mmCIF file of C-alpha atoms in Angstrom:
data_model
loop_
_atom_site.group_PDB
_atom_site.id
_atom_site.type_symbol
_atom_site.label_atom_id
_atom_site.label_comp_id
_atom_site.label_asym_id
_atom_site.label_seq_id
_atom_site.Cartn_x
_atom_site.Cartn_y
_atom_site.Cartn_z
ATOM 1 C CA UNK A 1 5.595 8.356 37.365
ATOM 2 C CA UNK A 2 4.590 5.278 39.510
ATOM 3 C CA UNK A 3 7.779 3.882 39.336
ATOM 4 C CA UNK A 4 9.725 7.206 40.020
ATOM 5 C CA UNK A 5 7.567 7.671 42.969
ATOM 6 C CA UNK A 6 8.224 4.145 44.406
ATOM 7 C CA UNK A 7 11.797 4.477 44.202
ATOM 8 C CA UNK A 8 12.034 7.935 45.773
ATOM 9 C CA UNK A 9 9.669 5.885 48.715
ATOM 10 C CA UNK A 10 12.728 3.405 48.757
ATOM 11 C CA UNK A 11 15.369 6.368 49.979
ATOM 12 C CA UNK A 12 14.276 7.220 53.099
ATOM 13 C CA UNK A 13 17.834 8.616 54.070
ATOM 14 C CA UNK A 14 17.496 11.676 51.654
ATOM 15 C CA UNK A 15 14.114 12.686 52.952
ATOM 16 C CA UNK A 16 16.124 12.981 56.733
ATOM 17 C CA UNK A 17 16.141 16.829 56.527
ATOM 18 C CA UNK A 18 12.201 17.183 55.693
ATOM 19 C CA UNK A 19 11.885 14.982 58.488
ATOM 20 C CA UNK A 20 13.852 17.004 61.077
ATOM 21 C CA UNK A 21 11.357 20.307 59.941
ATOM 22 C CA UNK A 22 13.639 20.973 56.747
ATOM 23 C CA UNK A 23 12.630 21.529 53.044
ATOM 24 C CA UNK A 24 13.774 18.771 50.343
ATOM 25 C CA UNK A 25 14.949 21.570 48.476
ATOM 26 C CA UNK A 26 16.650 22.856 51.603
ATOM 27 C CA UNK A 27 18.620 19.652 51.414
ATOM 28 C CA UNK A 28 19.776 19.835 48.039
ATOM 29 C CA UNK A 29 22.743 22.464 49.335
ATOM 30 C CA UNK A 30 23.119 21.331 52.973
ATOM 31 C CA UNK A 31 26.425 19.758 52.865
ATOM 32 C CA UNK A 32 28.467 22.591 54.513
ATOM 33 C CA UNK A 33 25.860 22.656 57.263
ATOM 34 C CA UNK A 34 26.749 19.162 57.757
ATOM 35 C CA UNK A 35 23.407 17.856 57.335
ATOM 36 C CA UNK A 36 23.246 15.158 54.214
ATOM 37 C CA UNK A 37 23.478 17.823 51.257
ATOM 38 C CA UNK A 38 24.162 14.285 49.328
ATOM 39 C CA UNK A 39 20.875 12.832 50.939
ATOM 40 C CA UNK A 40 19.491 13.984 47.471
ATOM 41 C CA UNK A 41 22.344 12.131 45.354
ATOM 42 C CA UNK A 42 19.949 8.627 45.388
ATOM 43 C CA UNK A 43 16.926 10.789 44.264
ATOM 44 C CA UNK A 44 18.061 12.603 41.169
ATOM 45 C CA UNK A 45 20.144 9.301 40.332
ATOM 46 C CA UNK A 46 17.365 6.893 40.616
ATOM 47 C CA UNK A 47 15.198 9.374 38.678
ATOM 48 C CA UNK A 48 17.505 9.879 35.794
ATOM 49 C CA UNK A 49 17.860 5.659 35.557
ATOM 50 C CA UNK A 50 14.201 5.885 35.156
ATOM 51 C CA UNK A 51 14.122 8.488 32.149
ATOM 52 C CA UNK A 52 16.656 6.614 30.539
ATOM 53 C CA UNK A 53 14.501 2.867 31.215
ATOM 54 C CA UNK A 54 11.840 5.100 29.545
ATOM 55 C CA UNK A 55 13.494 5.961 27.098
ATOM 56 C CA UNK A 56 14.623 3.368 25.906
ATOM 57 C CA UNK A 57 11.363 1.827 26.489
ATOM 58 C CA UNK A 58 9.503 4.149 23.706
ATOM 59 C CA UNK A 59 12.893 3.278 21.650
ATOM 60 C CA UNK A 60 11.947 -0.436 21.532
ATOM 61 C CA UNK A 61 8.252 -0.122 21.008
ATOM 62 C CA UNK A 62 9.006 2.359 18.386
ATOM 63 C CA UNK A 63 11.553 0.110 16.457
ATOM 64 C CA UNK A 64 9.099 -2.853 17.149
ATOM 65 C CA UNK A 65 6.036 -0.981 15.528
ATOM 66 C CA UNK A 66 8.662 -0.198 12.233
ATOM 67 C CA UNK A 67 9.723 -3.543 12.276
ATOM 68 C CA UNK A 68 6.657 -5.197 11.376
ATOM 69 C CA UNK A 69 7.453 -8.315 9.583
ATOM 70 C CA UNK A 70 5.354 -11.445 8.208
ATOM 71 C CA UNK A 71 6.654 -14.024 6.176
ATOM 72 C CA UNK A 72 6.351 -13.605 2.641
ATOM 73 C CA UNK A 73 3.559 -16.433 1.954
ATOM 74 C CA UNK A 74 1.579 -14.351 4.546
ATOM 75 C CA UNK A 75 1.945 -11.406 3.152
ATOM 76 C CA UNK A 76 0.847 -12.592 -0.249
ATOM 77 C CA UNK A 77 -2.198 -14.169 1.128
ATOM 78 C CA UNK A 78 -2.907 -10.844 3.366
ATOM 79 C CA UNK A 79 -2.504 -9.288 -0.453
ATOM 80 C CA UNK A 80 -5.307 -11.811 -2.192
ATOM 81 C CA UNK A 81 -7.775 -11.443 0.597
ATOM 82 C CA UNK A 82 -7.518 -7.724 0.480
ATOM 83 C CA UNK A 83 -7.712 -7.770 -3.337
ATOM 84 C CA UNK A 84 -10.639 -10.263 -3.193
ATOM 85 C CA UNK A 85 -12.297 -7.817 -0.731
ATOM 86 C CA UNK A 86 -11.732 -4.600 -2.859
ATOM 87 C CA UNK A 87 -12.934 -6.365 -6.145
ATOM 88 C CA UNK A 88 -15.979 -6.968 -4.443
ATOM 89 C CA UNK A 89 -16.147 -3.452 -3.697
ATOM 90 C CA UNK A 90 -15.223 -1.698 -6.616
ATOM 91 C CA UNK A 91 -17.671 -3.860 -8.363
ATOM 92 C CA UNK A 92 -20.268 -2.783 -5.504
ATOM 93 C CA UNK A 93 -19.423 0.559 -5.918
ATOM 94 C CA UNK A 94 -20.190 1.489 -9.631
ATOM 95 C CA UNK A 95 -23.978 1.158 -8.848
ATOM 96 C CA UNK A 96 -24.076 4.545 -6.693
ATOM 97 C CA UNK A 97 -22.179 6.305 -8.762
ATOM 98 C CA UNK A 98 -24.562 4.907 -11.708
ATOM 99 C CA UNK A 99 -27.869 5.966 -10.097
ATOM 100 C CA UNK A 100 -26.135 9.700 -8.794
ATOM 101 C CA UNK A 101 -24.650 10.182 -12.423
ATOM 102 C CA UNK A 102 -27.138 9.283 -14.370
ATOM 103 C CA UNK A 103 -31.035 8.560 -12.701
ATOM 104 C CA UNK A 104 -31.106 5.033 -14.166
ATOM 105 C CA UNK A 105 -32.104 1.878 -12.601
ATOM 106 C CA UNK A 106 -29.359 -0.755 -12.260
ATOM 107 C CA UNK A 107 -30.884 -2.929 -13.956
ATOM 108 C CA UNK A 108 -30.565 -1.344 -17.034
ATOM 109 C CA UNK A 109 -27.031 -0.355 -16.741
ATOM 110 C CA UNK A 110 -25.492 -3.125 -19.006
ATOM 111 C CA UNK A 111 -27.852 -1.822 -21.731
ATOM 112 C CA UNK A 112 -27.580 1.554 -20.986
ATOM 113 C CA UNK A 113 -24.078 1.666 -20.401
ATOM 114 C CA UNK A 114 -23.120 2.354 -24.115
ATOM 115 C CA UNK A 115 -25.174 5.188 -24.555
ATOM 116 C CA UNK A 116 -22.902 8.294 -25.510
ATOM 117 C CA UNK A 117 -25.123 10.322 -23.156
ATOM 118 C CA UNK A 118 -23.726 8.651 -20.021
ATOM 119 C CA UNK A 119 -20.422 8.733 -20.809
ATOM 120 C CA UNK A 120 -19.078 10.956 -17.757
ATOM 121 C CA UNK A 121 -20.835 7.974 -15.447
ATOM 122 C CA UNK A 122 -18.723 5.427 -17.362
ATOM 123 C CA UNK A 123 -15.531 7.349 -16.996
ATOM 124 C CA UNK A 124 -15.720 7.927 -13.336
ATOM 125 C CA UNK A 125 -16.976 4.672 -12.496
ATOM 126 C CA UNK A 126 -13.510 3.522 -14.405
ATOM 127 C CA UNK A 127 -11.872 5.304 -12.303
ATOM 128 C CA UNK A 128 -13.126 4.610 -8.913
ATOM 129 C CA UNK A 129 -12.801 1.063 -9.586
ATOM 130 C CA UNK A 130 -10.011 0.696 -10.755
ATOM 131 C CA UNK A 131 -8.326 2.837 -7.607
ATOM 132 C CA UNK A 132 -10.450 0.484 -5.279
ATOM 133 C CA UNK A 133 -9.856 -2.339 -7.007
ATOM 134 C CA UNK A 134 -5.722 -2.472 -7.410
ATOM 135 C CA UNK A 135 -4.326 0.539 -5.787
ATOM 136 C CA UNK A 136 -5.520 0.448 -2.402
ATOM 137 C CA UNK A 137 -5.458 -3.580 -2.003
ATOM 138 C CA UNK A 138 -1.726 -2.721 -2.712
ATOM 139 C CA UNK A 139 -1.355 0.382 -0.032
ATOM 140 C CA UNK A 140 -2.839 -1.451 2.341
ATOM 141 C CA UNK A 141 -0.940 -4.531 2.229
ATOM 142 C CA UNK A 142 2.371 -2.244 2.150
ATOM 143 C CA UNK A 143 1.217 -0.894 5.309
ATOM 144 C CA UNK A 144 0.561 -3.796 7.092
ATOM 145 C CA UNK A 145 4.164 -4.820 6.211
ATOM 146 C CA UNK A 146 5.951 -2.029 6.359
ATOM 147 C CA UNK A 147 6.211 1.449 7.909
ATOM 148 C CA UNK A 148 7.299 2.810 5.066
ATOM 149 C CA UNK A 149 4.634 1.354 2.664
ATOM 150 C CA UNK A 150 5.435 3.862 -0.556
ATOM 151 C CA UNK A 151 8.923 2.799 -0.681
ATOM 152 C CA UNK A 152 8.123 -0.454 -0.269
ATOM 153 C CA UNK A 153 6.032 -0.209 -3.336
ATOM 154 C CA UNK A 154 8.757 1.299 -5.045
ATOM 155 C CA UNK A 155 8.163 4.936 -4.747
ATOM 156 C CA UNK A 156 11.824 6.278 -4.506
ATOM 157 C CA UNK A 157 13.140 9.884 -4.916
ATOM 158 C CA UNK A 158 14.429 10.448 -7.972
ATOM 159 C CA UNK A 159 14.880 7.908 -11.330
ATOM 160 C CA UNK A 160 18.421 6.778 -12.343
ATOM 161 C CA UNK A 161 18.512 7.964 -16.378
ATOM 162 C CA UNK A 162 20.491 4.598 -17.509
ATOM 163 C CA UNK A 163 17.871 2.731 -15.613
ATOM 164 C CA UNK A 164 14.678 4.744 -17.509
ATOM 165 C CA UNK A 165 16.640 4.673 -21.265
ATOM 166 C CA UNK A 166 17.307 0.373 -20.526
ATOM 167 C CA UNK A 167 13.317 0.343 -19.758
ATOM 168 C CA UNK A 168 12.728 2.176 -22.789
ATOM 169 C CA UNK A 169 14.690 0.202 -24.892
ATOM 170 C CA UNK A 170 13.464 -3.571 -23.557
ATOM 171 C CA UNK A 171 9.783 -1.995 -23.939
ATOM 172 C CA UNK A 172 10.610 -1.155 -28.002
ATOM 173 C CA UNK A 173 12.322 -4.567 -28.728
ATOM 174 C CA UNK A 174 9.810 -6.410 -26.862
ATOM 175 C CA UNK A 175 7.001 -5.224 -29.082
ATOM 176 C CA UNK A 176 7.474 -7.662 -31.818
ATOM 177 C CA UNK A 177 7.644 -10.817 -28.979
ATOM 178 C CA UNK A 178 3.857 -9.393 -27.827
ATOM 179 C CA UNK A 179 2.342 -9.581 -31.161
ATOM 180 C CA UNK A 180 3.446 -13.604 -30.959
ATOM 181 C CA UNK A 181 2.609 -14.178 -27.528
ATOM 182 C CA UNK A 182 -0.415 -12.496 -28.564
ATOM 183 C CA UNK A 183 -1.369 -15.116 -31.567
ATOM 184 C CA UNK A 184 0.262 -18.114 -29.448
ATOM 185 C CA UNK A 185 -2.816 -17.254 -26.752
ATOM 186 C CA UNK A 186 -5.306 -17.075 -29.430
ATOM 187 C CA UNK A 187 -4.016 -21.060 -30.070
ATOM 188 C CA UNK A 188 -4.663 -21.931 -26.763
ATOM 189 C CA UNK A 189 -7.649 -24.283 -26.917
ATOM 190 C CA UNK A 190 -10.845 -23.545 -24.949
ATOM 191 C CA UNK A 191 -13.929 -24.610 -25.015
ATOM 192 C CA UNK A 192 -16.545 -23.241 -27.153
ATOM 193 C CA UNK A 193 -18.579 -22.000 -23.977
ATOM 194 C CA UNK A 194 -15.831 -20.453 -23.005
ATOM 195 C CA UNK A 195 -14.598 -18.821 -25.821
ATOM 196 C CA UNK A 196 -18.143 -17.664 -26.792
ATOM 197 C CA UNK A 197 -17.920 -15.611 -22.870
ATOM 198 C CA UNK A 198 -14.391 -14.551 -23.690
ATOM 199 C CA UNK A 199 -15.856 -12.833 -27.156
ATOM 200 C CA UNK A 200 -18.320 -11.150 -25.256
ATOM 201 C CA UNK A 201 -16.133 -9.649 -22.722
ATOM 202 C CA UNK A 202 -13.756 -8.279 -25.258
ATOM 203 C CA UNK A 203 -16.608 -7.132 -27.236
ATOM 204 C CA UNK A 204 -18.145 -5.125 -24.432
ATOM 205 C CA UNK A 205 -14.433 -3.841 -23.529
ATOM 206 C CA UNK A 206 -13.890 -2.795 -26.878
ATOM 207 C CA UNK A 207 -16.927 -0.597 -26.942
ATOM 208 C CA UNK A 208 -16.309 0.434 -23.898
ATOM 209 C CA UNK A 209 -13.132 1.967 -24.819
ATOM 210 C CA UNK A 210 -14.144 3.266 -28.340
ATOM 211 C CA UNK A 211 -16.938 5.251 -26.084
ATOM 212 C CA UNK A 212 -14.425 6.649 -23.540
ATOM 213 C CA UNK A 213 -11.915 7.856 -26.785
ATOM 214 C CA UNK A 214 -14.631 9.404 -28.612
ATOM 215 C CA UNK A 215 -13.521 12.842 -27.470
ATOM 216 C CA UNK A 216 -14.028 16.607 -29.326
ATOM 217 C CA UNK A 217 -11.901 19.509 -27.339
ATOM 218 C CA UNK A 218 -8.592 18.454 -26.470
ATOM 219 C CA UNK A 219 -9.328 18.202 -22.932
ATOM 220 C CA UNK A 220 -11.573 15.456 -23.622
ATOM 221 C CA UNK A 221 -8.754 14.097 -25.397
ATOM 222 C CA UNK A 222 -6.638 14.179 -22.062
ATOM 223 C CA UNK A 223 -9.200 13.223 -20.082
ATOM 224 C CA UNK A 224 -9.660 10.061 -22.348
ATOM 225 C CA UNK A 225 -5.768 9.342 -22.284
ATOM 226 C CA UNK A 226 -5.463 9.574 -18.589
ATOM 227 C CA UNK A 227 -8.586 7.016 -17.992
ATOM 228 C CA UNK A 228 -7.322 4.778 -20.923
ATOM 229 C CA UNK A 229 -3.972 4.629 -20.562
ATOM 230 C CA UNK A 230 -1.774 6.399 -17.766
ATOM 231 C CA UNK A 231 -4.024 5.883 -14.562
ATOM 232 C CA UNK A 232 -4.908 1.858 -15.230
ATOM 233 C CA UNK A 233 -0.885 1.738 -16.120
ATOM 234 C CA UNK A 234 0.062 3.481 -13.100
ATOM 235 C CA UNK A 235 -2.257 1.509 -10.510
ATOM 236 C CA UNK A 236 -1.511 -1.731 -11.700
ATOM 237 C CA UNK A 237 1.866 -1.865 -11.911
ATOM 238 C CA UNK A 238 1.649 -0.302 -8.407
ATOM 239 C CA UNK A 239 -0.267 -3.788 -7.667
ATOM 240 C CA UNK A 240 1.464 -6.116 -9.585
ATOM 241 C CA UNK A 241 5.077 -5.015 -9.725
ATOM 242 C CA UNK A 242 5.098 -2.936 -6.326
ATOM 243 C CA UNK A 243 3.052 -5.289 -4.030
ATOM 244 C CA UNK A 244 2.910 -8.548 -5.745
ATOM 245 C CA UNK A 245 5.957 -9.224 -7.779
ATOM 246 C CA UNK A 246 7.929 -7.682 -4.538
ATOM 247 C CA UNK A 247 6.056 -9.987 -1.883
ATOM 248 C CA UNK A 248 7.225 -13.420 -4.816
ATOM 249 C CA UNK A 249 10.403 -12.459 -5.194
ATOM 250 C CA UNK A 250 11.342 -12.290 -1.509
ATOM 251 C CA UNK A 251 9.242 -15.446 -0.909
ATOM 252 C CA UNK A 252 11.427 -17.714 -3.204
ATOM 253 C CA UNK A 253 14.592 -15.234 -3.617
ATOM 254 C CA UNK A 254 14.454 -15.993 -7.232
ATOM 255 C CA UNK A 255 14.128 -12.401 -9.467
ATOM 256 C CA UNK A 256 12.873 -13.893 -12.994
ATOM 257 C CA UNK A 257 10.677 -16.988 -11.494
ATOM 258 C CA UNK A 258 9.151 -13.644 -9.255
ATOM 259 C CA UNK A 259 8.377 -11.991 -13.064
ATOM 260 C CA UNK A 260 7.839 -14.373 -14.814
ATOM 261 C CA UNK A 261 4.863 -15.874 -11.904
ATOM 262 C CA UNK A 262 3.189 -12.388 -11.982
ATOM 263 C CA UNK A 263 3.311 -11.931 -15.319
ATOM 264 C CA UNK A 264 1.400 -15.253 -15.232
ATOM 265 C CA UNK A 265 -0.882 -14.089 -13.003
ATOM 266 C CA UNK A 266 -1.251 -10.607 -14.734
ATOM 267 C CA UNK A 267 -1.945 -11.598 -18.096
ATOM 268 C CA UNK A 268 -4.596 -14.379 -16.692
ATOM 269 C CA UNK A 269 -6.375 -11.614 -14.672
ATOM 270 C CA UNK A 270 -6.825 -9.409 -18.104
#
């Protein structure tokens, strides 16, 4: 508005009728009276140059605000920091949901964890987490790339059927290569230390699932399922496929180093 009003200031030749006791409206038809009926012209021309500046103006900011690119090695490191900060959360988190569910102290939890009687508290706090802790590290790092941060992630309409019967067939001839990865990780060697920590942790997982399966309507049996296997499933491939494996392949342009490095990464986090 500024700048429309400073150039209608700069035609002082089409405000000649309002000065001689006319109307600028007056004006606008007051060629036959041979007064400057085309004093006007500059106005409405200037003004329509600015709606199109303006325009074009909300144009470029708008393409600018879609365009929002980083390189790649930034965007992975905008991914880790957000993924540190949301483990630390998640892990933060299970305590209130803990003392709400249940009316324990934390500092029982570990112990009191495997009791069958706070088994609701476990499964939520499962699923909080694990939302927390690789979903939304993955959204927001989409976000902060993209403006379209779902299809980034790989969210498309609709799933081509040769595409979904190839996946299905790699998955059921890969089984027998997982069982000898499986034993070639078990030859790894480690220390004692930390093997003796590794037990423990699969230990404590291990009873952690048997306690979520333990199920006696089939809802609980759903319920269990979804926790187990389809929502972890879904929200880390979101993180490691969608976000991560997407950022590493466009960093070095190379599809099966970008798989095979978060596949690295995925099997050391679990």
């Amino acid at each position: 508005l500024l700048m429309n009003s400073l150039n209608m200031r700069s035609a002082p030749l089409s405000l000649q009728t309002a000065r001689k006791g006319g109307s600028l409206t007056s004006s606008i038809g007051a060629r036959r009276s041979g007064n400057s009926g085309s004093d006007m012209l500059p106005i409405f021309t200037t003004f329509k140059k600015n709606c199109k500046f303006n325009h074009f103006r909300r144009v470029f900011m708008y393409e600018n605000q879609q365009q929002r690119k980083f390189e790649p090695g930034i965007e992975f490191l905008i991914l880790i920091g957000i993924f540190l900060a949301c483990l630390l959360i998640g892990s933060i988190s299970a305590f209130p949901i803990w003392i709400i569910m249940t009316g324990k102290s934390v500092f029982t939890m570990q112990k009191d964890m495997f009791d069958p009687a706070n088994i609701n508290a476990l499964k939520v706090i499962q699923v909080v987490s694990t939302i927390i802790i690789f979903f939304i590290p993955a959204v927001i790092t989409a976000r902060i790339i993209s403006a379209r941060p779902f299809e980034l992630l790989g969210f498309r309409k609709g799933v081509k059927f040769n595409r979904a019967v190839a996946a299905i067939l790699i998955m059921l001839c890969a089984l027998p290569l997982v069982g000898f990865l499986a034993e070639i990780n078990k030859a790894i060697p480690i220390t004692a230390g930390l093997k003796k920590m590794f037990d423990a942790m699969e230990s404590q997982y291990a009873e952690q699932v048997k306690l979520m399966a333990t199920f006696k309507t089939p809802v609980d049996y759903i319920v269990a399922l979804f926790i187990i296997a389809l929502m972890p499933a879904v929200v880390e491939e979101v993180f490691f496929r969608g976000a991560m494996q997407n950022i590493i392949m466009r960093w070095f342009k190379i599809p099966w180093l970008a798989i095979f490095i978060t596949g690295l990464i995925f099997s050391a986090i679990h």
